[in-house]
Amino acid sequence: MVDEKDKLTAALLEKSSLYQQYLAEREEVLRHKWLESERMGCDIGFERALMDWVLNHRTKWRKSRQAAGE
């Protein structure tokens, strides 16, 4: 029974546009973390990368996705 419930949950998440947006944002944050860590010469950590990306890049990123029709 648990396996069926897990499969159903996974299937619903794959189709969820909100979950897809979360995955896309997470990918961008991880990319930003890598770029900033390379620039700084040390691992800046996920939380710092997340805060920096949200405060400085998220709005522009969302607007570009909306313009592209995603």
Coordinates of C-alpha atoms in Angstrom, one line a residue, residues 2-53:
V2 CA 2.8 2.4 0.9
D3 CA 4.6 1.8 -2.4
E4 CA 1.4 2.6 -4.4
K5 CA 0.9 5.8 -2.4
D6 CA 4.5 6.8 -3.0
K7 CA 4.2 6.2 -6.7
L8 CA 1.0 8.3 -6.9
T9 CA 2.7 11.1 -5.0
A10 CA 5.7 11.0 -7.3
A11 CA 3.4 11.0 -10.4
L12 CA 1.5 14.0 -9.1
L13 CA 4.7 15.9 -8.2
E14 CA 6.1 15.4 -11.7
K15 CA 3.0 17.0 -13.2
S16 CA 2.8 19.9 -10.7
S17 CA 3.8 23.2 -12.3
L18 CA 4.7 24.5 -8.8
Y19 CA 7.0 21.6 -8.2
Q20 CA 8.6 22.0 -11.7
Q21 CA 9.2 25.7 -10.9
Y22 CA 10.8 24.7 -7.5
L23 CA 13.1 22.3 -9.3
A24 CA 14.1 24.9 -11.9
E25 CA 14.8 27.5 -9.2
R26 CA 16.8 25.0 -7.2
E27 CA 18.9 24.2 -10.3
E28 CA 19.6 27.9 -10.7
V29 CA 20.6 28.3 -7.1
L30 CA 23.0 25.4 -7.3
R31 CA 24.5 26.9 -10.5
H32 CA 24.8 30.3 -8.7
K33 CA 26.4 28.5 -5.7
W34 CA 29.0 26.9 -8.0
L35 CA 29.8 30.1 -9.9
E36 CA 30.1 32.2 -6.7
S37 CA 32.1 29.6 -5.0
E38 CA 34.5 29.5 -7.9
R39 CA 34.8 33.3 -7.9
M40 CA 35.4 33.4 -4.1
G41 CA 37.8 30.5 -4.1
C42 CA 35.8 28.6 -1.5
D43 CA 32.4 26.9 -1.0
I44 CA 29.9 29.6 -0.1
G45 CA 27.3 27.1 1.0
F46 CA 23.7 26.6 -0.2
E47 CA 22.1 29.0 2.3
R48 CA 24.3 31.9 1.3
A49 CA 23.9 31.1 -2.4
L50 CA 20.1 30.9 -2.0
M51 CA 19.8 34.2 -0.2
D52 CA 22.1 36.0 -2.7
W53 CA 20.2 34.5 -5.7

